Short mmCIF file of C-alpha atoms and ligand atoms in Angstrom, two decimals:
data_model
loop_
_atom_site.label_atom_id
_atom_site.label_comp_id
_atom_site.label_asym_id
_atom_site.label_seq_id
_atom_site.Cartn_x
_atom_site.Cartn_y
_atom_site.Cartn_z
CA MET A 4 137.92 48.53 84.44
CA GLN A 5 136.59 46.29 87.26
CA GLU A 6 133.48 44.59 86.22
CA LEU A 7 132.14 42.56 83.85
CA ILE A 8 128.93 42.00 81.67
CA MET A 9 128.27 39.17 79.90
CA ILE A 10 125.39 38.93 77.09
CA LYS A 11 123.72 35.82 75.83
CA TYR A 12 122.74 35.94 72.08
CA GLY A 13 118.88 35.61 71.35
CA GLU A 14 117.37 34.06 68.42
CA LEU A 15 120.33 34.26 66.33
CA THR A 16 121.61 31.11 67.79
CA THR A 17 119.09 29.06 65.62
CA LYS A 18 120.32 30.72 62.42
CA LYS A 19 123.50 28.92 61.86
CA ALA A 20 124.20 30.05 58.35
CA ASN A 21 124.00 33.85 59.30
CA ARG A 22 125.60 33.51 62.77
CA LYS A 23 128.45 35.56 61.73
CA ILE A 24 126.49 38.48 60.40
CA PHE A 25 124.28 38.11 63.29
CA ILE A 26 126.59 38.53 65.98
CA ASN A 27 129.03 41.61 64.05
CA THR A 28 125.86 43.43 63.55
CA LEU A 29 124.71 42.84 67.18
CA THR A 30 128.64 44.16 68.40
CA GLN A 31 128.26 47.00 66.13
CA ASN A 32 124.88 47.62 67.76
CA VAL A 33 126.04 47.39 71.16
CA LYS A 34 129.02 49.73 70.28
CA THR A 35 126.65 52.16 68.78
CA ILE A 36 124.57 52.48 72.13
CA LEU A 37 127.43 52.50 74.14
CA GLU A 38 129.24 55.13 72.27
CA ASN A 39 130.02 57.27 75.28
CA GLU A 40 130.75 54.85 77.74
CA ASN A 41 134.25 53.56 78.63
CA VAL A 42 133.92 49.87 77.91
CA GLU A 43 135.80 47.15 76.04
CA ILE A 44 134.04 44.63 74.22
CA THR A 45 134.93 41.12 73.40
CA LYS A 46 132.99 38.21 71.54
CA ASP A 47 133.02 34.82 70.35
CA GLN A 48 130.33 32.63 68.79
CA VAL A 49 128.41 32.02 72.17
CA ARG A 50 128.62 35.02 74.32
CA MET A 51 129.64 38.82 74.29
CA PHE A 52 131.79 40.24 77.03
CA ILE A 53 131.93 44.03 78.32
CA LYS A 54 134.48 45.32 80.69
CA CYS A 55 133.38 48.25 82.34
CA ASP A 56 132.94 50.42 85.80
CA ASN A 57 129.41 50.96 85.68
CA ALA A 58 127.89 47.38 85.00
CA LYS A 59 124.25 48.55 86.22
CA GLN A 60 123.76 51.35 84.09
CA ILE A 61 125.57 49.61 81.21
CA ALA A 62 123.02 46.58 81.52
CA PHE A 63 120.12 48.83 81.56
CA LYS A 64 120.96 50.32 78.17
CA LEU A 65 121.75 46.93 76.88
CA GLN A 66 118.02 46.07 77.89
CA LYS A 67 117.32 48.10 74.62
CA VAL A 68 119.58 46.01 72.35
CA PHE A 69 117.46 43.61 70.32
CA GLY A 70 119.41 40.36 69.36
CA ILE A 71 119.93 39.80 73.13
CA LEU A 72 118.54 37.11 75.10
CA SER A 73 119.84 37.97 78.51
CA ILE A 74 122.36 40.05 80.32
CA VAL A 75 124.23 39.11 83.59
CA ILE A 76 126.62 40.79 86.00
CA ALA A 77 129.39 38.21 85.69
CA TYR A 78 132.62 37.56 88.00
CA LYS A 79 135.40 36.02 86.44
CA VAL A 80 137.77 33.90 88.36
CA ASN A 81 140.52 30.67 87.75
CA ASN A 82 139.11 27.45 87.20
CA THR A 83 139.84 26.28 90.55
CA ILE A 84 136.85 25.17 93.01
CA LYS A 85 138.54 26.97 95.85
CA ASP A 86 138.42 30.46 93.43
CA VAL A 87 134.83 29.72 92.41
CA LEU A 88 133.60 28.72 95.80
CA ASP A 89 135.01 31.89 97.73
CA LYS A 90 133.70 34.14 94.87
CA SER A 91 130.25 32.43 94.95
CA LEU A 92 130.41 33.28 98.82
CA GLU A 93 131.24 36.49 98.41
CA ILE A 94 128.58 37.38 95.73
CA MET A 95 125.56 35.27 97.01
CA ASP A 96 122.91 37.92 98.61
CA LYS A 97 123.10 37.16 102.27
CA ASN A 98 119.45 38.16 102.78
CA GLN A 99 118.39 35.16 101.00
CA LYS A 100 118.05 31.77 102.33
CA THR A 101 118.11 28.77 99.67
CA PHE A 102 120.22 28.53 96.63
CA LYS A 103 120.94 25.83 93.91
CA VAL A 104 123.83 25.68 91.61
CA VAL A 105 123.61 25.35 87.90
CA THR A 106 127.05 24.24 85.91
CA LYS A 107 127.37 24.93 82.58
CA ARG A 108 130.61 23.62 80.92
CA SER A 109 131.67 24.84 77.56
CA ASP A 110 135.01 23.39 78.36
CA LYS A 111 134.38 19.89 77.66
CA ASN A 112 138.07 18.87 78.71
CA TYR A 113 137.43 20.16 82.33
CA PRO A 114 137.63 16.85 84.27
CA ILE A 115 134.36 17.17 86.01
CA HIS A 116 130.77 16.71 84.62
CA SER A 117 128.27 19.36 85.09
CA MET A 118 125.99 17.72 87.59
CA ASP A 119 128.87 16.46 89.50
CA TYR A 120 130.59 20.22 90.01
CA SER A 121 126.96 21.46 90.87
CA LYS A 122 127.01 18.67 93.81
CA GLN A 123 130.56 19.29 94.62
CA LEU A 124 130.22 23.51 94.83
CA GLY A 125 126.63 23.14 96.32
CA GLY A 126 128.24 20.76 99.06
CA LEU A 127 131.27 23.08 99.77
CA ILE A 128 128.83 26.24 99.90
CA LEU A 129 126.46 24.13 102.60
CA LYS A 130 129.91 23.53 104.49
CA ASN A 131 131.02 27.30 104.77
CA SER A 132 127.86 28.93 104.88
CA LYS A 133 124.14 29.39 106.48
CA PHE A 134 122.62 29.16 102.95
CA LYS A 135 120.39 26.00 102.40
CA VAL A 136 119.65 23.89 99.19
CA ASP A 137 116.39 24.12 97.45
CA VAL A 138 116.71 22.67 93.79
CA HIS A 139 112.90 23.57 93.13
CA ASN A 140 112.14 27.14 94.41
CA PRO A 141 115.57 28.39 95.27
CA ASP A 142 115.99 32.26 96.31
CA ILE A 143 119.54 32.50 94.61
CA ILE A 144 120.22 30.59 91.32
CA LEU A 145 124.10 30.41 90.98
CA THR A 146 125.07 29.67 87.65
CA VAL A 147 128.80 28.91 87.22
CA GLU A 148 130.43 28.75 83.44
CA ILE A 149 133.38 27.03 82.98
CA ARG A 150 135.31 27.87 80.05
CA THR A 151 138.96 27.43 78.77
CA GLU A 152 139.82 30.89 79.88
CA GLY A 153 138.23 31.00 83.34
CA THR A 154 135.17 30.13 85.05
CA PHE A 155 132.50 32.79 85.28
CA ILE A 156 130.06 33.08 87.92
CA TYR A 157 126.71 35.18 88.12
CA THR A 158 123.28 34.70 90.15
CA ASP A 159 121.01 37.51 88.32
CA GLU A 160 119.82 37.29 84.98
CA LEU A 161 118.67 40.41 83.04
CA LYS A 162 116.16 39.32 80.34
CA GLY A 163 117.21 40.98 76.90
CA ALA A 164 114.88 42.53 74.48
CA GLY A 165 114.87 39.45 72.11
CA GLY A 166 114.35 39.62 68.40
CA TYR A 167 116.99 40.10 65.83
CA PRO A 168 120.02 42.73 65.71
CA VAL A 169 118.99 46.08 64.09
CA GLY A 170 120.18 45.83 60.60
CA VAL A 171 120.51 42.01 59.65
CA ALA A 172 117.10 42.29 57.89
CA GLY A 173 117.89 45.54 55.52
CA LYS A 174 116.38 48.88 55.83
CA GLY A 175 112.35 49.81 55.95
CA LEU A 176 110.88 53.20 55.92
CA LEU A 177 108.35 53.84 58.63
CA MET A 178 105.67 56.31 58.38
CA LEU A 179 105.97 58.02 61.66
CA SER A 180 102.85 60.35 62.73
CA GLY A 181 102.66 61.82 66.53
CA GLY A 182 99.83 59.31 66.98
CA ILE A 183 100.13 56.20 69.10
CA ASP A 184 100.37 53.45 66.72
CA SER A 185 103.19 54.58 64.41
CA PRO A 186 106.07 54.47 67.17
CA VAL A 187 104.72 51.23 68.06
CA ALA A 188 104.82 49.57 64.66
CA GLY A 189 108.45 51.16 64.41
CA TYR A 190 109.42 49.29 67.71
CA LEU A 191 108.02 46.16 66.51
CA THR A 192 109.75 46.45 63.11
CA LEU A 193 113.23 47.19 64.62
CA LYS A 194 112.53 43.99 66.90
CA ARG A 195 112.78 41.91 64.03
CA GLY A 196 116.20 43.47 62.78
CA VAL A 197 115.18 45.98 60.18
CA ASP A 198 117.27 49.20 60.48
CA VAL A 199 114.12 51.77 60.29
CA GLU A 200 113.96 55.31 59.15
CA CYS A 201 111.10 57.63 59.47
CA LEU A 202 109.04 59.84 57.16
CA TYR A 203 106.99 62.39 58.78
CA PHE A 204 104.58 64.30 56.23
CA GLU A 205 104.11 68.14 57.68
CA SER A 206 101.90 70.87 56.31
CA PRO A 207 102.76 74.19 57.79
CA PRO A 208 101.26 76.27 58.95
CA HIS A 209 98.18 74.09 59.32
CA THR A 210 100.36 71.80 61.53
CA SER A 211 102.55 73.60 64.00
CA LEU A 212 106.44 73.17 65.24
CA GLU A 213 105.09 71.31 68.43
CA ALA A 214 103.30 68.31 66.04
CA LYS A 215 107.09 68.03 64.26
CA ASN A 216 108.97 68.54 67.35
CA LYS A 217 106.53 65.61 68.91
CA VAL A 218 107.41 63.50 66.20
CA ILE A 219 110.92 63.86 66.70
CA LYS A 220 110.60 63.34 70.04
CA LEU A 221 108.77 59.81 69.29
CA ALA A 222 111.74 59.09 66.75
CA SER A 223 114.21 59.71 69.54
CA ILE A 224 112.31 57.36 72.14
CA ILE A 225 112.39 54.49 69.40
CA ASN A 226 115.94 55.41 68.50
CA GLU A 227 116.99 53.71 71.93
CA TYR A 228 116.34 50.59 70.47
CA SER A 229 118.41 51.51 67.39
CA GLY A 230 120.65 54.16 67.59
CA LYS A 231 120.50 55.33 63.89
CA ILE A 232 117.23 56.12 63.35
CA LYS A 233 116.82 59.37 61.07
CA VAL A 234 113.51 61.64 60.64
CA HIS A 235 112.87 62.73 57.01
CA VAL A 236 110.26 65.49 57.08
CA VAL A 237 108.04 65.99 54.08
CA PRO A 238 106.82 69.38 52.96
CA PHE A 239 103.09 68.22 52.74
CA THR A 240 101.33 71.72 52.45
CA LEU A 241 100.87 72.22 49.05
CA ILE A 242 99.58 68.43 48.44
CA GLN A 243 97.04 68.57 50.98
CA GLU A 244 95.58 72.20 49.86
CA ALA A 245 95.47 70.91 46.55
CA ILE A 246 93.44 67.98 47.45
CA PHE A 247 91.05 70.26 49.71
CA LYS A 248 90.50 72.57 46.72
CA ASN A 249 90.00 69.92 44.21
CA CYS A 250 88.71 66.54 45.38
CA PRO A 251 85.42 65.75 47.40
CA ASP A 252 85.57 65.94 50.99
CA THR A 253 84.41 62.28 51.42
CA TYR A 254 87.70 61.16 49.15
CA MET A 255 90.07 63.72 50.89
CA ILE A 256 91.68 61.13 53.52
CA THR A 257 91.88 58.51 51.10
CA ILE A 258 93.50 60.63 48.38
CA MET A 259 95.87 62.03 50.71
CA ARG A 260 96.90 58.37 51.86
CA ARG A 261 97.84 57.53 48.37
CA MET A 262 99.60 60.59 48.05
CA MET A 263 101.63 59.63 51.29
CA TYR A 264 102.18 56.08 49.88
CA ARG A 265 104.00 57.66 46.47
CA ILE A 266 106.09 59.85 48.42
CA ALA A 267 106.89 57.20 50.70
CA GLU A 268 107.69 54.71 47.91
CA LEU A 269 109.67 57.13 45.88
CA TYR A 270 111.73 58.11 48.94
CA ALA A 271 112.22 54.46 49.88
CA GLY A 272 113.93 53.99 46.53
CA LYS A 273 116.29 56.74 47.06
CA ILE A 274 117.60 55.69 50.80
CA GLY A 275 117.42 51.88 49.58
CA ALA A 276 114.35 50.99 51.53
CA LYS A 277 113.04 47.62 50.77
CA ILE A 278 109.50 48.09 52.52
CA LEU A 279 107.25 50.64 53.90
CA ILE A 280 106.22 50.52 57.46
CA ASN A 281 103.26 52.22 58.89
CA GLY A 282 100.59 52.09 62.01
CA GLU A 283 97.45 50.98 60.11
CA SER A 284 95.06 48.91 61.96
CA ILE A 285 92.44 47.22 60.42
CA GLY A 286 88.97 48.90 61.07
CA GLN A 287 90.26 51.62 63.42
CA VAL A 288 89.47 54.47 61.02
CA ALA A 289 87.60 54.94 57.83
CA SER A 290 90.92 55.22 55.98
CA GLN A 291 91.70 51.59 57.53
CA THR A 292 88.93 49.48 56.17
CA LEU A 293 89.58 46.77 53.85
CA ASP A 294 88.13 48.68 50.98
CA SER A 295 90.17 51.72 51.97
CA MET A 296 93.45 49.61 52.49
CA VAL A 297 92.91 48.13 48.73
CA CYS A 298 92.65 51.85 47.36
CA ILE A 299 95.34 53.05 49.06
CA ASN A 300 97.59 50.02 48.51
CA ASN A 301 96.96 50.20 45.21
CA VAL A 302 99.66 53.37 44.24
CA THR A 303 102.73 51.09 45.53
CA ASN A 304 104.03 47.79 44.63
CA MET A 305 106.41 47.61 47.79
CA PRO A 306 105.50 45.63 50.64
CA VAL A 307 103.95 47.53 53.21
CA ILE A 308 104.36 46.06 56.49
CA ARG A 309 101.53 46.75 59.23
CA PRO A 310 102.76 45.26 62.71
CA VAL A 311 99.94 46.34 64.42
CA ALA A 312 97.15 45.58 61.79
CA CYS A 313 95.51 42.95 64.44
CA PHE A 314 96.16 44.46 67.71
CA ASP A 315 93.06 46.05 69.56
CA LYS A 316 93.78 49.72 70.37
CA LEU A 317 94.37 48.73 73.87
CA GLU A 318 96.97 46.07 72.94
CA ILE A 319 98.78 48.81 70.92
CA ILE A 320 98.70 51.36 73.94
CA ASP A 321 100.35 48.23 76.57
CA ILE A 322 103.10 48.58 74.13
CA ALA A 323 103.24 52.20 73.83
CA LYS A 324 103.40 52.25 77.54
CA LYS A 325 105.90 49.81 77.73
CA ILE A 326 108.47 51.44 75.36
CA GLY A 327 108.01 54.76 76.82
CA THR A 328 106.58 56.57 73.47
CA TYR A 329 102.68 56.77 75.15
CA ASP A 330 102.87 59.90 77.25
CA THR A 331 104.40 61.77 74.28
CA SER A 332 101.90 60.37 71.80
CA ILE A 333 98.93 61.84 73.75
CA LEU A 334 100.14 65.08 73.53
CA PRO A 335 97.60 67.12 71.75
CA TYR A 336 98.97 68.86 69.08
CA GLU A 337 97.45 68.32 65.51
CA ASP A 338 98.61 66.20 62.91
CA CYS A 339 98.16 66.87 59.00
CA CYS A 340 95.42 64.17 58.82
CA THR A 341 93.47 65.54 61.66
CA ILE A 342 93.07 69.14 60.39
CA PHE A 343 91.71 68.19 57.31
CA VAL A 344 89.43 65.37 58.39
CA PRO A 345 86.01 65.31 56.69
CA LYS A 346 82.80 65.00 58.40
CA HIS A 347 81.86 61.67 56.60
CA PRO A 348 84.81 60.15 55.39
CA VAL A 349 84.08 57.51 52.47
CA ILE A 350 84.35 53.73 54.17
CA LYS A 351 84.05 51.82 50.94
CA PRO A 352 86.19 54.02 48.44
CA THR A 353 86.78 52.73 44.81
CA LEU A 354 89.79 52.79 42.54
CA GLU A 355 88.05 54.55 39.68
CA LYS A 356 86.68 57.54 41.86
CA CYS A 357 90.39 57.93 43.25
CA ILE A 358 91.86 58.08 39.94
CA LYS A 359 89.40 60.20 38.67
CA TYR A 360 89.52 63.07 41.30
CA GLU A 361 93.49 62.58 41.51
CA ASN A 362 93.03 63.87 37.60
CA ASN A 363 91.71 67.38 38.58
CA PHE A 364 95.06 68.47 39.55
CA ASP A 365 98.90 67.60 38.77
CA TYR A 366 99.84 65.83 41.61
CA HIS A 367 102.97 64.48 39.88
CA THR A 368 104.82 67.65 40.06
CA LEU A 369 103.85 68.36 43.41
CA ILE A 370 104.96 64.93 44.61
CA ASN A 371 108.35 65.38 43.13
CA GLN A 372 108.65 68.81 44.58
CA ALA A 373 107.85 67.09 48.14
CA VAL A 374 110.29 64.55 47.72
CA ASN A 375 113.12 66.93 46.54
CA ASN A 376 112.60 69.23 49.37
CA ILE A 377 112.78 66.35 52.27
CA GLU A 378 114.42 67.54 55.14
CA THR A 379 116.57 65.16 57.02
CA ILE A 380 117.12 65.13 60.76
CA THR A 381 119.90 62.88 62.27
CA ASN A 382 121.60 62.76 65.56
CA PHE A 383 119.09 64.05 67.58
CA LYS A 384 119.56 63.29 71.37
CA GLU A 385 116.45 62.38 73.55
CA ASP A 386 115.58 65.22 75.45
CA GLU A 387 116.75 67.97 73.23
CA PHE A 388 113.19 68.71 71.67
CA GLU A 389 111.75 68.27 75.19
CA GLU A 390 111.66 72.00 76.22
CA LEU A 391 110.17 72.88 72.78
CA LEU A 392 107.42 70.45 73.23
P1 ATP B 410 96.72 56.84 66.03
O1 ATP B 410 97.23 56.27 67.00
O2 ATP B 410 95.81 58.15 66.95
O3 ATP B 410 95.63 56.23 65.15
P2 ATP B 410 97.97 57.33 63.71
O4 ATP B 410 99.55 57.67 64.01
O5 ATP B 410 97.65 55.90 64.02
O6 ATP B 410 97.33 57.80 65.20
P3 ATP B 410 96.25 57.16 61.57
O7 ATP B 410 95.23 58.20 61.11
O8 ATP B 410 95.28 56.10 62.02
O9 ATP B 410 97.34 57.80 62.93
O10 ATP B 410 97.38 56.99 60.38
C1 ATP B 410 97.66 55.47 59.76
C2 ATP B 410 98.83 55.73 59.79
O11 ATP B 410 99.34 56.53 58.85
C3 ATP B 410 99.76 56.15 60.75
O12 ATP B 410 99.87 54.81 61.91
C4 ATP B 410 101.18 56.42 60.23
O13 ATP B 410 101.81 55.43 59.89
C5 ATP B 410 100.59 56.87 59.09
N1 ATP B 410 100.59 58.43 59.23
C6 ATP B 410 99.53 59.29 59.53
N2 ATP B 410 99.63 60.58 59.41
C7 ATP B 410 101.20 60.61 59.16
C8 ATP B 410 101.87 61.69 59.09
N3 ATP B 410 101.52 62.99 59.29
N4 ATP B 410 103.23 61.49 59.00
C9 ATP B 410 103.93 60.25 58.28
N5 ATP B 410 102.78 59.05 58.55
C10 ATP B 410 101.71 59.34 58.91
MG1 MG B 411 96.08 54.68 64.29
#
């Protein structure tokens, strides 16, 4: 393996007590993402190193791993200034004109101070090439990290995904629909280090196989930021039909969402998830007014995280486009919510009425049945469901 990638850790550097857990989780996540690549991974308290043969491709994959500040393709040489100079001249892009040297000395025993080293190396590069120095706005920033085991040189620094390594914050259950909002909510929660699993409510034959495959496809896209996402599919038909039969039109959505929360809470308990996550956004639709949220949230004591609660739709769409879920989200397949949509859903529901209407049928049995018949989809590979859409 000829090439070398060096990873700089993200926000985790500020969490001193948890540093070890953070770095170990990040290493594990990098291993998962690079599972099918021929790589050799080593790490210490400040950097992770990946030996490989296809650095550009690997760096691209690493840009989706949370907990990484930046990624560089680095060159390791001996700590002699001659070796550093030769390698620097070799890697500096000859199409560029100006440069600046930045030296970082983690080997504090190294006899030359960082500023002096930059000056010395800069002088030698000036003497031995056509490059000119520009300390304010250089075309090339040549970074030299002097460590005990060698000197690492690089010119381009790719921005990492930031955030915390997935898993350090524990597990959460995302209510994932085929819409635009919930995949974005999932992405934002993964970014905070939450190990996300997904729950999808389907109502065949009222919802199609395409609708389900669309959700799985969305999960596979956000799985590029995780590597361990699962989709749990809840059979929701009987519950939706019972609501349709036993509750007034205006309350159908409110009650349906209360049933979803109840099922989500029960299932979260089974898989050890500590929070529920969804794509609700204040005021977006009737079921997301504050009064509706009060009624819907009332069925659970679990924390419900709504990462896009305060975003405008356009802001959510921007993120959806950036993470690659948008084009799939706008495919036209019906979701179970859109089929049973009443003409005038209540926007100021009351808890008393919700409870009254729910008591028109035995929802406890239906909910338990649904939870016991959840189908779990794992290890899906991206594109596998493409042809089914
Ligand atoms: P859109 O992007 O079109 O708003 P949405 O998925 O956000 O789609 P909403 O009706 O706004 O649809 O639903 C609010 C939230 O409820 C969703 O973001 C999602 O978290 C959850 N939800 C809705 N329908 C389902 C479903 N069938 N399965 C799982 N979660 C669902
Ligand atoms: Mg929505």
